[in-house]
Amino acid sequence: MISERMAEKLNYHINRELYSSYFYQAMSAYSTHIGLNGFANWFNVQVQEELNHAQKVYTYIQQQGEKIEFFSVEAPENDFSSPKNLFEETLEHERFVTGLVYDLVKLAKEESDFATDNFLQWFIKEQVEEEATASEILQKMNLIGDDKQSLLMLDQELAKRVFVNTALVE
Ligand code: FEO
């Protein structure tokens, strides 16, 4: 059993994960538009991951016998200035999402809601990975600077990313 307040916050979190997916879709579209198909692939995988995160929360709310609430998902920002800007935005966004997860954990602890606290631990770990990955790619982009050949090599590397569905197994 979870509190009404927790159910409301978790439902809102589904919406934020869906927004994240939409946001990364915009980045994928931008990448394709400027000819970086590896970047586009990386962001497409990110889209899948965010849908996966939303699915995890959705399933948890249902397991707790609460109702799923649907909210509008606003249009994402869509005026990126460069490939590097994509990863600046990604890192900033992931830090924001980490803050949302921390707020949920704080609420779970306040309410002695051990089940939700435990459920959210997966997200804490995931956010560490999300931020680390975005940071690492951003560092590479800083090293690359204006070197087009290195940018194309990074594009090839990002083309290799594949989606692993963890919604049902963890
Ligand atoms: Fe679902 Fe990228 O945080």
Short mmCIF file of N, CA and C in Angstrom, two decimals, residues 23-148:
data_model
loop_
_atom_site.label_atom_id
_atom_site.label_comp_id
_atom_site.label_asym_id
_atom_site.label_seq_id
_atom_site.Cartn_x
_atom_site.Cartn_y
_atom_site.Cartn_z
N PHE A 23 11.79 14.34 -25.35
CA PHE A 23 12.93 15.25 -25.43
C PHE A 23 14.07 14.60 -26.23
N TYR A 24 14.35 13.32 -25.91
CA TYR A 24 15.43 12.64 -26.63
C TYR A 24 15.05 12.32 -28.08
N GLN A 25 13.74 12.16 -28.30
CA GLN A 25 13.30 11.97 -29.70
C GLN A 25 13.64 13.22 -30.51
N ALA A 26 13.45 14.38 -29.89
CA ALA A 26 13.78 15.65 -30.58
C ALA A 26 15.27 15.71 -30.88
N MET A 27 16.08 15.21 -29.96
CA MET A 27 17.53 15.22 -30.18
C MET A 27 17.91 14.24 -31.28
N SER A 28 17.21 13.12 -31.32
CA SER A 28 17.46 12.14 -32.38
C SER A 28 17.11 12.75 -33.74
N ALA A 29 15.99 13.44 -33.79
CA ALA A 29 15.55 14.07 -35.04
C ALA A 29 16.58 15.11 -35.51
N TYR A 30 17.06 15.90 -34.57
CA TYR A 30 18.09 16.91 -34.90
C TYR A 30 19.34 16.22 -35.45
N SER A 31 19.75 15.13 -34.79
CA SER A 31 20.97 14.42 -35.20
C SER A 31 20.84 13.91 -36.63
N THR A 32 19.68 13.32 -36.93
CA THR A 32 19.45 12.82 -38.30
C THR A 32 19.50 13.98 -39.29
N HIS A 33 18.89 15.07 -38.89
CA HIS A 33 18.81 16.24 -39.77
C HIS A 33 20.18 16.78 -40.16
N ILE A 34 21.15 16.69 -39.23
CA ILE A 34 22.49 17.21 -39.54
C ILE A 34 23.44 16.09 -40.01
N GLY A 35 22.89 14.90 -40.25
CA GLY A 35 23.70 13.83 -40.85
C GLY A 35 24.49 12.98 -39.88
N LEU A 36 24.15 13.04 -38.59
CA LEU A 36 24.86 12.20 -37.61
C LEU A 36 23.94 11.04 -37.19
N ASN A 37 23.96 9.99 -38.02
CA ASN A 37 23.03 8.89 -37.77
C ASN A 37 23.39 8.05 -36.54
N GLY A 38 24.68 8.04 -36.19
CA GLY A 38 25.10 7.34 -34.96
C GLY A 38 24.56 8.06 -33.74
N PHE A 39 24.64 9.38 -33.74
CA PHE A 39 24.06 10.18 -32.65
C PHE A 39 22.55 9.89 -32.58
N ALA A 40 21.92 9.87 -33.77
CA ALA A 40 20.47 9.64 -33.81
C ALA A 40 20.15 8.28 -33.19
N ASN A 41 20.97 7.28 -33.48
CA ASN A 41 20.76 5.96 -32.89
C ASN A 41 20.89 6.02 -31.37
N TRP A 42 21.92 6.71 -30.90
CA TRP A 42 22.15 6.81 -29.45
C TRP A 42 20.92 7.41 -28.76
N PHE A 43 20.39 8.46 -29.37
CA PHE A 43 19.22 9.11 -28.76
C PHE A 43 17.95 8.25 -28.93
N ASN A 44 17.88 7.49 -30.00
CA ASN A 44 16.73 6.58 -30.14
C ASN A 44 16.73 5.52 -29.05
N VAL A 45 17.93 5.04 -28.70
CA VAL A 45 18.03 4.07 -27.60
C VAL A 45 17.62 4.75 -26.29
N GLN A 46 18.02 6.00 -26.16
CA GLN A 46 17.66 6.76 -24.96
C GLN A 46 16.13 6.91 -24.86
N VAL A 47 15.49 7.11 -26.00
CA VAL A 47 14.02 7.18 -26.04
C VAL A 47 13.43 5.89 -25.45
N GLN A 48 13.96 4.75 -25.90
CA GLN A 48 13.47 3.46 -25.42
C GLN A 48 13.70 3.30 -23.92
N GLU A 49 14.86 3.76 -23.47
CA GLU A 49 15.17 3.65 -22.04
C GLU A 49 14.18 4.46 -21.20
N GLU A 50 13.85 5.64 -21.69
CA GLU A 50 12.93 6.49 -20.93
C GLU A 50 11.53 5.88 -20.89
N LEU A 51 11.12 5.27 -22.00
CA LEU A 51 9.82 4.59 -22.01
C LEU A 51 9.84 3.42 -21.03
N ASN A 52 10.98 2.76 -20.97
CA ASN A 52 11.20 1.67 -20.03
C ASN A 52 11.07 2.16 -18.58
N HIS A 53 11.66 3.32 -18.30
CA HIS A 53 11.56 3.89 -16.95
C HIS A 53 10.10 4.18 -16.60
N ALA A 54 9.39 4.78 -17.57
CA ALA A 54 7.97 5.09 -17.35
C ALA A 54 7.20 3.80 -17.07
N GLN A 55 7.52 2.76 -17.84
CA GLN A 55 6.82 1.47 -17.69
C GLN A 55 7.05 0.87 -16.30
N LYS A 56 8.27 1.02 -15.81
CA LYS A 56 8.58 0.49 -14.47
C LYS A 56 7.71 1.15 -13.41
N VAL A 57 7.57 2.47 -13.50
CA VAL A 57 6.78 3.20 -12.50
C VAL A 57 5.30 2.83 -12.64
N TYR A 58 4.85 2.75 -13.89
CA TYR A 58 3.46 2.37 -14.21
C TYR A 58 3.12 1.01 -13.57
N THR A 59 4.01 0.05 -13.78
CA THR A 59 3.78 -1.30 -13.24
C THR A 59 3.77 -1.28 -11.71
N TYR A 60 4.67 -0.50 -11.13
CA TYR A 60 4.75 -0.43 -9.66
C TYR A 60 3.46 0.16 -9.08
N ILE A 61 2.96 1.22 -9.69
CA ILE A 61 1.72 1.85 -9.18
C ILE A 61 0.58 0.82 -9.23
N GLN A 62 0.53 0.06 -10.31
CA GLN A 62 -0.52 -0.95 -10.43
C GLN A 62 -0.33 -2.06 -9.41
N GLN A 63 0.91 -2.45 -9.18
CA GLN A 63 1.17 -3.49 -8.17
C GLN A 63 0.69 -3.04 -6.80
N GLN A 64 0.74 -1.72 -6.59
CA GLN A 64 0.30 -1.17 -5.30
C GLN A 64 -1.20 -0.90 -5.27
N GLY A 65 -1.88 -1.30 -6.34
CA GLY A 65 -3.35 -1.19 -6.37
C GLY A 65 -3.87 0.22 -6.59
N GLU A 66 -2.99 1.10 -7.07
CA GLU A 66 -3.41 2.49 -7.29
C GLU A 66 -3.75 2.72 -8.76
N LYS A 67 -4.46 3.84 -8.99
CA LYS A 67 -4.92 4.16 -10.34
C LYS A 67 -3.83 4.90 -11.12
N ILE A 68 -3.74 4.60 -12.39
CA ILE A 68 -2.82 5.34 -13.26
C ILE A 68 -3.51 6.63 -13.71
N GLU A 69 -2.78 7.72 -13.58
CA GLU A 69 -3.30 9.01 -14.03
C GLU A 69 -2.54 9.44 -15.29
N PHE A 70 -3.26 10.03 -16.22
CA PHE A 70 -2.61 10.48 -17.46
C PHE A 70 -2.60 12.01 -17.51
N PHE A 71 -1.45 12.55 -17.85
CA PHE A 71 -1.30 14.00 -17.98
C PHE A 71 -0.75 14.31 -19.37
N SER A 72 -0.93 15.54 -19.78
CA SER A 72 -0.38 15.95 -21.09
C SER A 72 1.14 15.95 -21.03
N VAL A 73 1.73 15.61 -22.16
CA VAL A 73 3.19 15.70 -22.28
C VAL A 73 3.49 16.89 -23.19
N GLU A 74 4.17 17.89 -22.65
CA GLU A 74 4.42 19.10 -23.43
C GLU A 74 5.46 18.86 -24.52
N ALA A 75 5.42 19.71 -25.53
CA ALA A 75 6.42 19.61 -26.60
C ALA A 75 7.80 19.90 -26.04
N PRO A 76 8.80 19.13 -26.45
CA PRO A 76 10.15 19.37 -25.94
C PRO A 76 10.82 20.53 -26.66
N GLU A 77 11.89 21.02 -26.03
CA GLU A 77 12.74 22.00 -26.69
C GLU A 77 13.23 21.37 -28.00
N ASN A 78 13.34 22.19 -29.04
CA ASN A 78 13.69 21.59 -30.33
C ASN A 78 14.61 22.51 -31.15
N ASP A 79 15.39 23.35 -30.45
CA ASP A 79 16.28 24.25 -31.20
C ASP A 79 17.73 24.09 -30.73
N PHE A 80 18.27 22.94 -31.00
CA PHE A 80 19.62 22.64 -30.54
C PHE A 80 20.63 23.37 -31.43
N SER A 81 21.75 23.76 -30.81
CA SER A 81 22.68 24.60 -31.56
C SER A 81 23.85 23.84 -32.17
N SER A 82 24.13 22.62 -31.66
CA SER A 82 25.29 21.86 -32.16
C SER A 82 25.23 20.44 -31.59
N PRO A 83 26.03 19.51 -32.14
CA PRO A 83 26.06 18.16 -31.56
C PRO A 83 26.46 18.21 -30.08
N LYS A 84 27.41 19.07 -29.74
CA LYS A 84 27.85 19.16 -28.35
C LYS A 84 26.71 19.65 -27.44
N ASN A 85 25.93 20.57 -27.96
CA ASN A 85 24.80 21.10 -27.20
C ASN A 85 23.82 19.99 -26.80
N LEU A 86 23.71 18.95 -27.65
CA LEU A 86 22.81 17.83 -27.33
C LEU A 86 23.21 17.19 -26.00
N PHE A 87 24.51 17.02 -25.82
CA PHE A 87 24.96 16.34 -24.60
C PHE A 87 25.03 17.29 -23.39
N GLU A 88 25.17 18.58 -23.66
CA GLU A 88 25.04 19.55 -22.55
C GLU A 88 23.60 19.48 -22.02
N GLU A 89 22.66 19.47 -22.97
CA GLU A 89 21.24 19.41 -22.60
C GLU A 89 20.91 18.09 -21.91
N THR A 90 21.52 17.01 -22.43
CA THR A 90 21.27 15.68 -21.84
C THR A 90 21.73 15.64 -20.39
N LEU A 91 22.95 16.13 -20.15
CA LEU A 91 23.48 16.10 -18.78
C LEU A 91 22.61 16.95 -17.85
N GLU A 92 22.25 18.13 -18.32
CA GLU A 92 21.42 19.02 -17.49
C GLU A 92 20.08 18.35 -17.19
N HIS A 93 19.50 17.73 -18.21
CA HIS A 93 18.20 17.09 -18.02
C HIS A 93 18.29 15.91 -17.05
N GLU A 94 19.33 15.10 -17.21
CA GLU A 94 19.48 13.94 -16.32
C GLU A 94 19.70 14.38 -14.87
N ARG A 95 20.41 15.48 -14.68
CA ARG A 95 20.59 15.99 -13.31
C ARG A 95 19.23 16.42 -12.72
N PHE A 96 18.42 17.01 -13.58
CA PHE A 96 17.08 17.41 -13.15
C PHE A 96 16.26 16.17 -12.74
N VAL A 97 16.33 15.12 -13.57
CA VAL A 97 15.57 13.90 -13.27
C VAL A 97 16.09 13.26 -11.97
N THR A 98 17.39 13.30 -11.77
CA THR A 98 17.96 12.78 -10.52
C THR A 98 17.33 13.50 -9.32
N GLY A 99 17.17 14.81 -9.45
CA GLY A 99 16.54 15.59 -8.38
C GLY A 99 15.11 15.12 -8.12
N LEU A 100 14.39 14.80 -9.19
CA LEU A 100 13.01 14.32 -9.03
C LEU A 100 12.99 12.98 -8.29
N VAL A 101 13.94 12.11 -8.65
CA VAL A 101 14.01 10.80 -7.99
C VAL A 101 14.36 10.99 -6.51
N TYR A 102 15.29 11.89 -6.23
CA TYR A 102 15.65 12.15 -4.82
C TYR A 102 14.44 12.65 -4.03
N ASP A 103 13.63 13.52 -4.65
CA ASP A 103 12.43 14.02 -3.96
C ASP A 103 11.47 12.87 -3.63
N LEU A 104 11.37 11.93 -4.57
CA LEU A 104 10.50 10.77 -4.32
C LEU A 104 11.04 9.93 -3.17
N VAL A 105 12.35 9.75 -3.15
CA VAL A 105 12.97 8.95 -2.08
C VAL A 105 12.76 9.65 -0.73
N LYS A 106 12.92 10.98 -0.74
CA LYS A 106 12.72 11.73 0.52
C LYS A 106 11.30 11.50 1.04
N LEU A 107 10.32 11.58 0.13
CA LEU A 107 8.93 11.37 0.53
C LEU A 107 8.72 9.95 1.06
N ALA A 108 9.30 8.97 0.37
CA ALA A 108 9.16 7.57 0.80
C ALA A 108 9.73 7.41 2.22
N LYS A 109 10.85 8.06 2.48
CA LYS A 109 11.46 7.94 3.81
C LYS A 109 10.59 8.63 4.86
N GLU A 110 10.08 9.82 4.51
CA GLU A 110 9.21 10.55 5.44
C GLU A 110 7.99 9.71 5.83
N GLU A 111 7.49 8.96 4.84
CA GLU A 111 6.25 8.19 5.07
C GLU A 111 6.54 6.78 5.56
N SER A 112 7.81 6.47 5.83
CA SER A 112 8.21 5.09 6.19
C SER A 112 7.66 4.10 5.18
N ASP A 113 7.70 4.51 3.92
CA ASP A 113 7.22 3.66 2.82
C ASP A 113 8.43 2.87 2.29
N PHE A 114 8.72 1.77 2.98
CA PHE A 114 9.93 1.01 2.67
C PHE A 114 9.89 0.37 1.29
N ALA A 115 8.70 -0.02 0.86
CA ALA A 115 8.56 -0.66 -0.46
C ALA A 115 8.94 0.31 -1.57
N THR A 116 8.40 1.54 -1.48
CA THR A 116 8.70 2.51 -2.55
C THR A 116 10.15 2.96 -2.47
N ASP A 117 10.65 3.11 -1.26
CA ASP A 117 12.06 3.45 -1.09
C ASP A 117 12.93 2.40 -1.81
N ASN A 118 12.60 1.15 -1.55
CA ASN A 118 13.35 0.05 -2.16
C ASN A 118 13.20 0.06 -3.69
N PHE A 119 11.99 0.28 -4.16
CA PHE A 119 11.71 0.34 -5.60
C PHE A 119 12.55 1.44 -6.26
N LEU A 120 12.67 2.56 -5.57
CA LEU A 120 13.37 3.72 -6.17
C LEU A 120 14.89 3.56 -6.21
N GLN A 121 15.40 2.62 -5.46
CA GLN A 121 16.86 2.45 -5.45
C GLN A 121 17.39 2.13 -6.85
N TRP A 122 16.60 1.39 -7.62
CA TRP A 122 17.01 1.07 -9.01
C TRP A 122 17.20 2.38 -9.80
N PHE A 123 16.31 3.32 -9.56
CA PHE A 123 16.36 4.60 -10.30
C PHE A 123 17.56 5.44 -9.87
N ILE A 124 17.91 5.35 -8.59
CA ILE A 124 19.08 6.11 -8.13
C ILE A 124 20.32 5.60 -8.86
N LYS A 125 20.44 4.28 -8.92
CA LYS A 125 21.59 3.68 -9.60
C LYS A 125 21.58 4.04 -11.09
N GLU A 126 20.42 3.96 -11.67
CA GLU A 126 20.27 4.27 -13.09
C GLU A 126 20.66 5.73 -13.38
N GLN A 127 20.27 6.63 -12.50
CA GLN A 127 20.61 8.05 -12.71
C GLN A 127 22.11 8.29 -12.63
N VAL A 128 22.79 7.55 -11.75
CA VAL A 128 24.26 7.68 -11.68
C VAL A 128 24.84 7.31 -13.05
N GLU A 129 24.33 6.21 -13.61
CA GLU A 129 24.81 5.78 -14.94
C GLU A 129 24.46 6.79 -16.02
N GLU A 130 23.23 7.29 -15.98
CA GLU A 130 22.78 8.24 -17.00
C GLU A 130 23.67 9.49 -17.00
N GLU A 131 23.92 10.00 -15.81
CA GLU A 131 24.75 11.22 -15.71
C GLU A 131 26.19 10.94 -16.14
N ALA A 132 26.70 9.79 -15.72
CA ALA A 132 28.09 9.45 -16.05
C ALA A 132 28.27 9.30 -17.56
N THR A 133 27.31 8.65 -18.21
CA THR A 133 27.40 8.45 -19.66
C THR A 133 27.35 9.78 -20.40
N ALA A 134 26.41 10.64 -20.00
CA ALA A 134 26.30 11.94 -20.67
C ALA A 134 27.57 12.77 -20.46
N SER A 135 28.11 12.71 -19.25
CA SER A 135 29.34 13.44 -18.92
C SER A 135 30.52 12.96 -19.76
N GLU A 136 30.60 11.65 -19.88
CA GLU A 136 31.71 11.04 -20.63
C GLU A 136 31.67 11.47 -22.10
N ILE A 137 30.47 11.43 -22.69
CA ILE A 137 30.36 11.81 -24.10
C ILE A 137 30.63 13.31 -24.26
N LEU A 138 30.17 14.09 -23.30
CA LEU A 138 30.41 15.53 -23.35
C LEU A 138 31.91 15.84 -23.28
N GLN A 139 32.61 15.10 -22.46
CA GLN A 139 34.07 15.29 -22.36
C GLN A 139 34.72 14.99 -23.71
N LYS A 140 34.25 13.93 -24.35
CA LYS A 140 34.79 13.59 -25.69
C LYS A 140 34.51 14.73 -26.67
N MET A 141 33.30 15.27 -26.59
CA MET A 141 32.94 16.36 -27.50
C MET A 141 33.85 17.57 -27.27
N ASN A 142 34.20 17.81 -26.02
CA ASN A 142 35.11 18.92 -25.71
C ASN A 142 36.49 18.68 -26.31
N LEU A 143 36.94 17.42 -26.26
CA LEU A 143 38.24 17.09 -26.84
C LEU A 143 38.21 17.21 -28.36
N ILE A 144 37.09 16.81 -28.93
CA ILE A 144 36.94 16.83 -30.39
C ILE A 144 36.98 18.25 -30.94
N GLY A 145 36.34 19.17 -30.22
CA GLY A 145 36.31 20.56 -30.69
C GLY A 145 35.72 20.66 -32.08
N ASP A 146 36.48 21.25 -33.01
CA ASP A 146 35.98 21.43 -34.38
C ASP A 146 36.51 20.36 -35.35
N ASP A 147 37.09 19.31 -34.81
CA ASP A 147 37.68 18.26 -35.65
C ASP A 147 36.57 17.34 -36.21
N LYS A 148 36.24 17.55 -37.49
CA LYS A 148 35.13 16.82 -38.12
C LYS A 148 35.38 15.31 -38.20
#
